PDB file of C-alpha atoms and ligand atoms in Angstrom:
ATOM      1  CA  MET A 272      79.016  -1.826  13.833  1.00 47.00           C
ATOM      2  CA  THR A 273      78.872   0.417  10.812  1.00 53.00           C
ATOM      3  CA  GLU A 274      81.428   3.148  11.487  1.00 78.00           C
ATOM      4  CA  LYS A 275      84.986   2.630  10.323  1.00 94.00           C
ATOM      5  CA  LEU A 276      87.651   2.151  12.973  1.00 97.00           C
ATOM      6  CA  LEU A 277      89.404   5.449  13.620  1.00 98.00           C
ATOM      7  CA  ILE A 278      93.179   5.291  13.542  1.00 98.00           C
ATOM      8  CA  ALA A 279      94.343   8.658  14.843  1.00 98.00           C
ATOM      9  CA  GLY A 280      97.851  10.001  15.265  1.00 98.00           C
ATOM     10  CA  ASN A 281      98.720  12.721  17.777  1.00 98.00           C
ATOM     11  CA  TRP A 282     102.089  14.177  16.908  1.00 98.00           C
ATOM     12  CA  LYS A 283     102.149  16.374  20.017  1.00 98.00           C
ATOM     13  CA  MET A 284     105.007  18.924  19.716  1.00 98.00           C
ATOM     14  CA  HIS A 285     106.920  17.117  17.000  1.00 98.00           C
ATOM     15  CA  LYS A 286     107.876  17.918  13.384  1.00 98.00           C
ATOM     16  CA  THR A 287     108.348  21.110  11.388  1.00 98.00           C
ATOM     17  CA  PRO A 288     106.400  21.986   8.226  1.00 98.00           C
ATOM     18  CA  ARG A 289     109.225  20.543   6.112  1.00 98.00           C
ATOM     19  CA  GLN A 290     109.269  17.298   8.096  1.00 98.00           C
ATOM     20  CA  THR A 291     105.481  17.167   7.734  1.00 98.00           C
ATOM     21  CA  VAL A 292     105.751  17.172   3.938  1.00 98.00           C
ATOM     22  CA  GLU A 293     108.450  14.486   4.060  1.00 98.00           C
ATOM     23  CA  TYR A 294     106.310  12.342   6.369  1.00 98.00           C
ATOM     24  CA  PHE A 295     103.315  12.325   4.062  1.00 98.00           C
ATOM     25  CA  GLU A 296     105.477  11.575   1.020  1.00 98.00           C
ATOM     26  CA  GLN A 297     106.422   8.331   2.761  1.00 98.00           C
ATOM     27  CA  PHE A 298     103.146   7.648   4.565  1.00 98.00           C
ATOM     28  CA  LYS A 299     100.605   8.074   1.777  1.00 98.00           C
ATOM     29  CA  PRO A 300     101.745   5.181  -0.434  1.00 98.00           C
ATOM     30  CA  LEU A 301     101.880   2.924   2.620  1.00 98.00           C
ATOM     31  CA  VAL A 302      98.203   3.343   3.436  1.00 98.00           C
ATOM     32  CA  LYS A 303      96.835   3.576  -0.080  1.00 96.00           C
ATOM     33  CA  GLY A 304      93.747   1.415  -0.593  1.00 95.00           C
ATOM     34  CA  LEU A 305      92.905   0.886   3.097  1.00 96.00           C
ATOM     35  CA  GLU A 306      89.127   1.288   3.062  1.00 93.00           C
ATOM     36  CA  SER A 307      87.904  -0.024   6.401  1.00 95.00           C
ATOM     37  CA  VAL A 308      89.700   2.476   8.579  1.00 98.00           C
ATOM     38  CA  GLU A 309      89.553   6.266   8.821  1.00 98.00           C
ATOM     39  CA  ILE A 310      93.035   7.704   9.190  1.00 98.00           C
ATOM     40  CA  LEU A 311      93.533  11.001  11.010  1.00 98.00           C
ATOM     41  CA  ILE A 312      96.688  12.892  11.841  1.00 98.00           C
ATOM     42  CA  CYS A 313      96.790  15.774  14.305  1.00 99.00           C
ATOM     43  CA  PRO A 314     100.011  17.734  13.822  1.00 98.00           C
ATOM     44  CA  PRO A 315     101.073  20.927  15.613  1.00 98.00           C
ATOM     45  CA  PHE A 316      99.102  24.000  14.473  1.00 98.00           C
ATOM     46  CA  ILE A 317     102.006  25.401  12.446  1.00 98.00           C
ATOM     47  CA  ASP A 318     102.156  22.202  10.347  1.00 98.00           C
ATOM     48  CA  ILE A 319      98.460  22.078   9.500  1.00 98.00           C
ATOM     49  CA  PRO A 320      98.661  23.902   6.126  1.00 98.00           C
ATOM     50  CA  ALA A 321     101.496  21.625   4.971  1.00 98.00           C
ATOM     51  CA  ALA A 322      99.589  18.558   6.203  1.00 98.00           C
ATOM     52  CA  VAL A 323      96.325  19.576   4.519  1.00 98.00           C
ATOM     53  CA  GLU A 324      98.133  20.266   1.243  1.00 98.00           C
ATOM     54  CA  SER A 325     100.004  16.940   1.469  1.00 98.00           C
ATOM     55  CA  VAL A 326      96.891  14.809   1.935  1.00 98.00           C
ATOM     56  CA  LYS A 327      94.831  16.431  -0.844  1.00 97.00           C
ATOM     57  CA  GLY A 328      93.297  13.749  -3.032  1.00 95.00           C
ATOM     58  CA  SER A 329      93.697  11.069  -0.327  1.00 97.00           C
ATOM     59  CA  PRO A 330      91.184  10.037   2.343  1.00 96.00           C
ATOM     60  CA  ILE A 331      93.601  10.949   5.178  1.00 98.00           C
ATOM     61  CA  LYS A 332      92.127  13.556   7.502  1.00 98.00           C
ATOM     62  CA  ILE A 333      93.824  16.312   9.477  1.00 98.00           C
ATOM     63  CA  GLY A 334      92.877  17.610  12.924  1.00 98.00           C
ATOM     64  CA  GLY A 335      94.046  19.966  15.630  1.00 98.00           C
ATOM     65  CA  GLN A 336      95.415  18.882  19.002  1.00 98.00           C
ATOM     66  CA  ASN A 337      93.549  21.584  20.901  1.00 98.00           C
ATOM     67  CA  CYS A 338      91.671  24.861  20.354  1.00 98.00           C
ATOM     68  CA  PHE A 339      90.241  27.745  22.334  1.00 98.00           C
ATOM     69  CA  TYR A 340      86.514  28.248  22.938  1.00 98.00           C
ATOM     70  CA  GLU A 341      86.109  31.734  21.463  1.00 98.00           C
ATOM     71  CA  LYS A 342      85.880  32.452  17.764  1.00 97.00           C
ATOM     72  CA  GLU A 343      88.310  35.411  17.908  1.00 97.00           C
ATOM     73  CA  GLY A 344      89.563  38.075  20.255  1.00 98.00           C
ATOM     74  CA  ALA A 345      92.343  39.114  22.621  1.00 98.00           C
ATOM     75  CA  PHE A 346      93.564  35.603  23.533  1.00 98.00           C
ATOM     76  CA  THR A 347      97.293  35.723  22.835  1.00 98.00           C
ATOM     77  CA  GLY A 348      98.681  32.419  21.658  1.00 97.00           C
ATOM     78  CA  GLU A 349      95.333  30.692  21.145  1.00 98.00           C
ATOM     79  CA  ILE A 350      93.748  29.193  17.998  1.00 98.00           C
ATOM     80  CA  SER A 351      89.987  29.152  17.429  1.00 98.00           C
ATOM     81  CA  PRO A 352      87.798  26.361  16.041  1.00 98.00           C
ATOM     82  CA  VAL A 353      86.893  28.687  13.130  1.00 98.00           C
ATOM     83  CA  MET A 354      90.575  28.901  12.197  1.00 98.00           C
ATOM     84  CA  LEU A 355      91.020  25.144  12.383  1.00 98.00           C
ATOM     85  CA  ARG A 356      88.015  24.587  10.198  1.00 98.00           C
ATOM     86  CA  GLU A 357      89.101  27.093   7.560  1.00 98.00           C
ATOM     87  CA  ALA A 358      92.610  25.626   7.550  1.00 98.00           C
ATOM     88  CA  GLY A 359      91.093  22.276   6.523  1.00 98.00           C
ATOM     89  CA  CYS A 360      90.795  20.417   9.803  1.00 98.00           C
ATOM     90  CA  GLU A 361      87.868  18.059  10.304  1.00 98.00           C
ATOM     91  CA  TYR A 362      88.692  17.006  13.855  1.00 98.00           C
ATOM     92  CA  VAL A 363      90.069  18.423  17.073  1.00 98.00           C
ATOM     93  CA  ILE A 364      91.427  16.537  20.068  1.00 98.00           C
ATOM     94  CA  LEU A 365      90.220  18.096  23.323  1.00 98.00           C
ATOM     95  CA  GLY A 366      90.999  17.341  26.962  1.00 98.00           C
ATOM     96  CA  HIS A 367      94.180  15.411  26.296  1.00 98.00           C
ATOM     97  CA  SER A 368      95.828  14.489  29.594  1.00 97.00           C
ATOM     98  CA  GLU A 369      98.782  16.739  28.798  1.00 98.00           C
ATOM     99  CA  ARG A 370      96.364  19.657  28.432  1.00 98.00           C
ATOM    100  CA  ARG A 371      94.742  18.671  31.724  1.00 98.00           C
ATOM    101  CA  HIS A 372      97.892  18.051  33.728  1.00 96.00           C
ATOM    102  CA  ILE A 373     100.603  20.275  32.221  1.00 97.00           C
ATOM    103  CA  PHE A 374      98.361  23.204  31.213  1.00 97.00           C
ATOM    104  CA  GLY A 375      95.833  22.890  34.028  1.00 98.00           C
ATOM    105  CA  GLU A 376      92.661  22.566  31.890  1.00 98.00           C
ATOM    106  CA  SER A 377      89.602  21.769  33.974  1.00 98.00           C
ATOM    107  CA  ASP A 378      86.572  19.753  32.881  1.00 98.00           C
ATOM    108  CA  GLU A 379      84.667  23.067  32.690  1.00 98.00           C
ATOM    109  CA  VAL A 380      87.168  24.653  30.298  1.00 98.00           C
ATOM    110  CA  ILE A 381      87.321  21.479  28.226  1.00 98.00           C
ATOM    111  CA  ASN A 382      83.536  21.460  28.029  1.00 98.00           C
ATOM    112  CA  LYS A 383      83.493  25.018  26.695  1.00 98.00           C
ATOM    113  CA  LYS A 384      85.956  23.962  24.019  1.00 98.00           C
ATOM    114  CA  VAL A 385      83.868  20.902  23.140  1.00 98.00           C
ATOM    115  CA  VAL A 386      80.752  23.078  22.734  1.00 98.00           C
ATOM    116  CA  ALA A 387      82.606  25.652  20.612  1.00 98.00           C
ATOM    117  CA  ALA A 388      84.288  23.092  18.366  1.00 98.00           C
ATOM    118  CA  LEU A 389      81.045  21.227  17.682  1.00 98.00           C
ATOM    119  CA  GLU A 390      79.306  24.496  16.934  1.00 98.00           C
ATOM    120  CA  GLU A 391      81.931  25.168  14.280  1.00 98.00           C
ATOM    121  CA  GLY A 392      81.340  21.773  12.653  1.00 98.00           C
ATOM    122  CA  LEU A 393      84.528  20.091  13.855  1.00 98.00           C
ATOM    123  CA  ARG A 394      84.341  16.496  15.067  1.00 98.00           C
ATOM    124  CA  VAL A 395      85.651  16.244  18.616  1.00 98.00           C
ATOM    125  CA  ILE A 396      87.841  13.549  20.137  1.00 98.00           C
ATOM    126  CA  LEU A 397      87.370  14.014  23.856  1.00 98.00           C
ATOM    127  CA  CYS A 398      90.113  12.364  25.901  1.00 98.00           C
ATOM    128  CA  VAL A 399      89.450  10.853  29.310  1.00 98.00           C
ATOM    129  CA  GLY A 400      91.611   8.756  31.592  1.00 98.00           C
ATOM    130  CA  GLU A 401      92.721   8.139  35.137  1.00 97.00           C
ATOM    131  CA  THR A 402      96.143   8.710  36.694  1.00 96.00           C
ATOM    132  CA  LEU A 403      98.059   5.847  38.301  1.00 96.00           C
ATOM    133  CA  GLN A 404      97.167   7.163  41.747  1.00 96.00           C
ATOM    134  CA  GLU A 405      93.480   7.270  40.843  1.00 97.00           C
ATOM    135  CA  ARG A 406      93.624   3.736  39.477  1.00 96.00           C
ATOM    136  CA  GLU A 407      95.370   2.444  42.584  1.00 96.00           C
ATOM    137  CA  SER A 408      92.769   4.158  44.782  1.00 97.00           C
ATOM    138  CA  GLY A 409      89.975   2.409  42.899  1.00 97.00           C
ATOM    139  CA  LEU A 410      88.739   5.663  41.366  1.00 98.00           C
ATOM    140  CA  THR A 411      89.062   4.789  37.673  1.00 98.00           C
ATOM    141  CA  PHE A 412      85.365   4.560  36.944  1.00 98.00           C
ATOM    142  CA  THR A 413      84.438   7.610  39.014  1.00 98.00           C
ATOM    143  CA  VAL A 414      87.062   9.715  37.237  1.00 98.00           C
ATOM    144  CA  ILE A 415      86.001   8.563  33.795  1.00 98.00           C
ATOM    145  CA  GLU A 416      82.335   9.142  34.520  1.00 98.00           C
ATOM    146  CA  THR A 417      82.998  12.676  35.785  1.00 98.00           C
ATOM    147  CA  GLN A 418      85.202  13.585  32.825  1.00 98.00           C
ATOM    148  CA  LEU A 419      82.608  12.248  30.405  1.00 98.00           C
ATOM    149  CA  LYS A 420      79.589  13.914  31.995  1.00 98.00           C
ATOM    150  CA  LEU A 421      81.225  17.295  32.533  1.00 98.00           C
ATOM    151  CA  GLY A 422      83.055  17.224  29.191  1.00 98.00           C
ATOM    152  CA  LEU A 423      79.897  16.418  27.226  1.00 98.00           C
ATOM    153  CA  SER A 424      77.509  18.601  29.217  1.00 98.00           C
ATOM    154  CA  GLY A 425      75.106  20.409  26.896  1.00 98.00           C
ATOM    155  CA  VAL A 426      76.124  18.478  23.763  1.00 98.00           C
ATOM    156  CA  GLU A 427      74.436  15.157  24.558  1.00 97.00           C
ATOM    157  CA  ASP A 428      72.332  15.608  21.412  1.00 97.00           C
ATOM    158  CA  LYS A 429      75.480  15.820  19.267  1.00 98.00           C
ATOM    159  CA  LEU A 430      77.111  12.560  20.300  1.00 97.00           C
ATOM    160  CA  ASP A 431      77.194  11.445  16.659  1.00 96.00           C
ATOM    161  CA  LYS A 432      79.863  14.153  16.125  1.00 98.00           C
ATOM    162  CA  VAL A 433      81.964  13.026  19.065  1.00 98.00           C
ATOM    163  CA  ASP A 434      84.520  10.277  19.572  1.00 98.00           C
ATOM    164  CA  ILE A 435      86.066   9.460  22.944  1.00 98.00           C
ATOM    165  CA  ALA A 436      89.646   8.461  23.576  1.00 98.00           C
ATOM    166  CA  TYR A 437      90.233   6.433  26.698  1.00 98.00           C
ATOM    167  CA  GLU A 438      93.843   7.182  27.598  1.00 98.00           C
ATOM    168  CA  PRO A 439      94.983   5.958  31.003  1.00 97.00           C
ATOM    169  CA  VAL A 440      97.546   8.595  32.023  1.00 96.00           C
ATOM    170  CA  TRP A 441      99.953   5.943  33.301  1.00 95.00           C
ATOM    171  CA  ALA A 442     100.050   4.324  29.853  1.00 96.00           C
ATOM    172  CA  ILE A 443     100.832   7.482  27.848  1.00 95.00           C
ATOM    173  CA  GLY A 444     104.403   7.600  26.562  1.00 94.00           C
ATOM    174  CA  THR A 445     105.522   4.910  28.983  1.00 95.00           C
ATOM    175  CA  GLY A 446     105.743   1.995  26.563  1.00 94.00           C
ATOM    176  CA  VAL A 447     103.343   0.074  28.818  1.00 93.00           C
ATOM    177  CA  ALA A 448      99.829  -0.055  27.339  1.00 95.00           C
ATOM    178  CA  ALA A 449      96.790  -1.123  29.329  1.00 96.00           C
ATOM    179  CA  LYS A 450      96.036  -4.843  29.104  1.00 97.00           C
ATOM    180  CA  PRO A 451      93.466  -5.289  26.351  1.00 98.00           C
ATOM    181  CA  GLU A 452      90.920  -6.842  28.732  1.00 97.00           C
ATOM    182  CA  ASP A 453      91.380  -3.969  31.239  1.00 97.00           C
ATOM    183  CA  ALA A 454      90.917  -1.389  28.485  1.00 98.00           C
ATOM    184  CA  GLU A 455      87.870  -3.286  27.213  1.00 98.00           C
ATOM    185  CA  GLU A 456      86.290  -3.135  30.671  1.00 98.00           C
ATOM    186  CA  VAL A 457      86.638   0.675  30.743  1.00 98.00           C
ATOM    187  CA  HIS A 458      85.416   0.981  27.132  1.00 98.00           C
ATOM    188  CA  ARG A 459      82.307  -1.014  28.018  1.00 98.00           C
ATOM    189  CA  PHE A 460      81.720   1.288  30.988  1.00 98.00           C
ATOM    190  CA  ILE A 461      82.139   4.341  28.699  1.00 98.00           C
ATOM    191  CA  TYR A 462      79.490   2.982  26.285  1.00 98.00           C
ATOM    192  CA  ASP A 463      77.145   2.391  29.258  1.00 98.00           C
ATOM    193  CA  LYS A 464      77.572   6.018  30.334  1.00 98.00           C
ATOM    194  CA  LEU A 465      77.168   7.286  26.762  1.00 98.00           C
ATOM    195  CA  ARG A 466      73.883   5.366  26.510  1.00 98.00           C
ATOM    196  CA  GLU A 467      72.702   7.144  29.648  1.00 97.00           C
ATOM    197  CA  LEU A 468      73.542  10.471  27.975  1.00 97.00           C
ATOM    198  CA  ASN A 469      71.935   9.638  24.643  1.00 97.00           C
ATOM    199  CA  PRO A 470      70.579   6.148  23.965  1.00 97.00           C
ATOM    200  CA  GLN A 471      70.004   6.852  20.275  1.00 96.00           C
ATOM    201  CA  LYS A 472      73.461   8.167  19.460  1.00 97.00           C
ATOM    202  CA  ALA A 473      75.772   6.338  21.865  1.00 97.00           C
ATOM    203  CA  GLU A 474      76.525   3.596  19.367  1.00 95.00           C
ATOM    204  CA  LYS A 475      77.715   6.176  16.821  1.00 95.00           C
ATOM    205  CA  VAL A 476      80.576   7.175  19.099  1.00 97.00           C
ATOM    206  CA  ARG A 477      83.880   5.495  18.506  1.00 98.00           C
ATOM    207  CA  VAL A 478      85.668   4.923  21.775  1.00 98.00           C
ATOM    208  CA  LEU A 479      89.375   4.842  20.988  1.00 98.00           C
ATOM    209  CA  TYR A 480      92.136   3.462  23.176  1.00 98.00           C
ATOM    210  CA  GLY A 481      95.315   5.507  23.605  1.00 98.00           C
ATOM    211  CA  GLY A 482      98.511   4.992  25.573  1.00 98.00           C
ATOM    212  CA  SER A 483     101.601   3.261  24.178  1.00 97.00           C
ATOM    213  CA  VAL A 484      99.812   1.796  21.147  1.00 98.00           C
ATOM    214  CA  LYS A 485     102.349   0.320  18.745  1.00 98.00           C
ATOM    215  CA  PRO A 486     102.352  -2.217  15.889  1.00 98.00           C
ATOM    216  CA  SER A 487     103.076  -5.051  18.342  1.00 98.00           C
ATOM    217  CA  ASN A 488      99.997  -4.472  20.542  1.00 98.00           C
ATOM    218  CA  ALA A 489      97.536  -2.891  18.102  1.00 98.00           C
ATOM    219  CA  GLU A 490      95.897  -6.156  17.125  1.00 98.00           C
ATOM    220  CA  SER A 491      95.194  -7.341  20.642  1.00 98.00           C
ATOM    221  CA  LEU A 492      93.735  -3.935  21.541  1.00 98.00           C
ATOM    222  CA  LEU A 493      91.722  -3.391  18.379  1.00 97.00           C
ATOM    223  CA  SER A 494      90.236  -6.851  18.443  1.00 96.00           C
ATOM    224  CA  GLN A 495      88.349  -6.056  21.694  1.00 97.00           C
ATOM    225  CA  PRO A 496      84.666  -5.584  20.876  1.00 96.00           C
ATOM    226  CA  HIS A 497      84.338  -2.099  22.385  1.00 97.00           C
ATOM    227  CA  ILE A 498      87.651  -0.675  21.148  1.00 97.00           C
ATOM    228  CA  ARG A 499      86.754   1.101  17.888  1.00 97.00           C
ATOM    229  CA  GLY A 500      90.008   2.795  17.124  1.00 98.00           C
ATOM    230  CA  VAL A 501      93.264   4.021  18.602  1.00 98.00           C
ATOM    231  CA  LEU A 502      94.887   7.357  19.397  1.00 98.00           C
ATOM    232  CA  VAL A 503      98.592   6.946  18.819  1.00 98.00           C
ATOM    233  CA  GLY A 504     101.340   9.305  20.023  1.00 98.00           C
ATOM    234  CA  GLY A 505     104.927   8.121  19.691  1.00 98.00           C
ATOM    235  CA  ALA A 506     104.263   5.410  17.122  1.00 98.00           C
ATOM    236  CA  SER A 507     102.469   7.851  14.816  1.00 98.00           C
ATOM    237  CA  LEU A 508     105.684   9.835  14.274  1.00 98.00           C
ATOM    238  CA  LYS A 509     107.196   7.189  12.022  1.00 98.00           C
ATOM    239  CA  PRO A 510     105.317   6.621   8.762  1.00 98.00           C
ATOM    240  CA  ASP A 511     105.975   2.890   8.711  1.00 98.00           C
ATOM    241  CA  SER A 512     104.885   2.134  12.274  1.00 98.00           C
ATOM    242  CA  PHE A 513     101.717   4.251  11.967  1.00 98.00           C
ATOM    243  CA  ALA A 514     100.948   2.642   8.612  1.00 98.00           C
ATOM    244  CA  GLN A 515     101.380  -0.791  10.187  1.00 98.00           C
ATOM    245  CA  ILE A 516      98.854   0.101  12.872  1.00 98.00           C
ATOM    246  CA  ALA A 517      96.397   1.338  10.209  1.00 98.00           C
ATOM    247  CA  LYS A 518      96.826  -1.907   8.233  1.00 98.00           C
ATOM    248  CA  ILE A 519      96.189  -4.010  11.337  1.00 98.00           C
ATOM    249  CA  GLY A 520      92.972  -2.031  11.899  1.00 98.00           C
ATOM    250  CA  ASP A 521      91.942  -2.391   8.292  1.00 97.00           C
ATOM    251  CA  THR A 522      92.474  -6.162   8.319  1.00 96.00           C
ATOM    252  CA  LEU A 523      90.501  -6.562  11.537  1.00 94.00           C
ATOM    253  CA  ALA A 524      87.667  -4.323  10.356  1.00 90.00           C
ATOM    254  CA  THR A 525      87.476  -6.162   7.054  1.00 84.00           C
ATOM    255  CA  SER A 526      87.299  -9.548   8.779  1.00 77.00           C
ATOM    256  CA  LYS A 527      84.691  -8.280  11.279  1.00 66.00           C
ATOM    257  CA  GLY A 528      82.650  -7.103   8.305  1.00 57.00           C
TER     258      GLY A 528
HETATM  259  P1  PGA B 246     101.640   7.485  23.244  1.00 52.88           P
HETATM  260  O1  PGA B 246     100.678   8.763  23.410  1.00 52.88           O
HETATM  261  O2  PGA B 246     101.103   6.640  22.127  1.00 52.88           O
HETATM  262  O3  PGA B 246     103.015   8.066  22.915  1.00 52.88           O
HETATM  263  O4  PGA B 246     101.634   6.780  24.554  1.00 52.88           O
HETATM  264  C1  PGA B 246      99.289   8.641  23.236  1.00 52.88           C
HETATM  265  C2  PGA B 246      98.605   9.973  23.445  1.00 52.88           C
HETATM  266  O5  PGA B 246      99.023  10.723  24.338  1.00 52.88           O
HETATM  267  O6  PGA B 246      97.671  10.316  22.720  1.00 52.88           O
END
């Protein structure tokens, strides 16, 4: 394993530009010197300039939480990958379960976004995950396989620019994370499927776990062999809890070598 663990924060619809500046003033000193993890924060669009300015001179990266698939045009309310890139983003999260379930995004739409974002040179974090009903009906692996295959259709040759976040919908924002061994089983399955898509590049993908990650469960999740990072919602909003998660990742990555 050569890639650094990816410790990513998804702020969702939280924080103003002023609160963004205050956050980084506290957060930056807390994660100074961590070299075995890559730290990414995805704030709301309006906070991106403040975030990019705040992290200048540090290794912290900034990403978007979504984008549209066209470069420009009459798409009221949308943001293009070109805009994200020029604003200083290196990553974009696509296919988050809230985009799928609240905003009705289909695998086809998500795939168009993935293609467009990669074309613009952004790294993509594609989110996949089953609902509680799907899990209880024994559909977890079918759902994940479909979301992966449709989401990555046509970009199989660019897997080295993609990371996947496995986020069981029932674990998001509920305080109840997946059991590490259950998450590990799905992560292993995701790597199997990625190898089918591109045997050369599958190992380059970091498959992150997301869903109620917090300082108290980060170690047990991140110490699973196929969990190569985390996507953190609620616990990324507080500088100290997100920094603790990053430190746990850094310690584990350093000891794994
Ligand atoms: P959570 O959200 O950590 O608040 O559960 C994770 C996510 O939705 O990315």
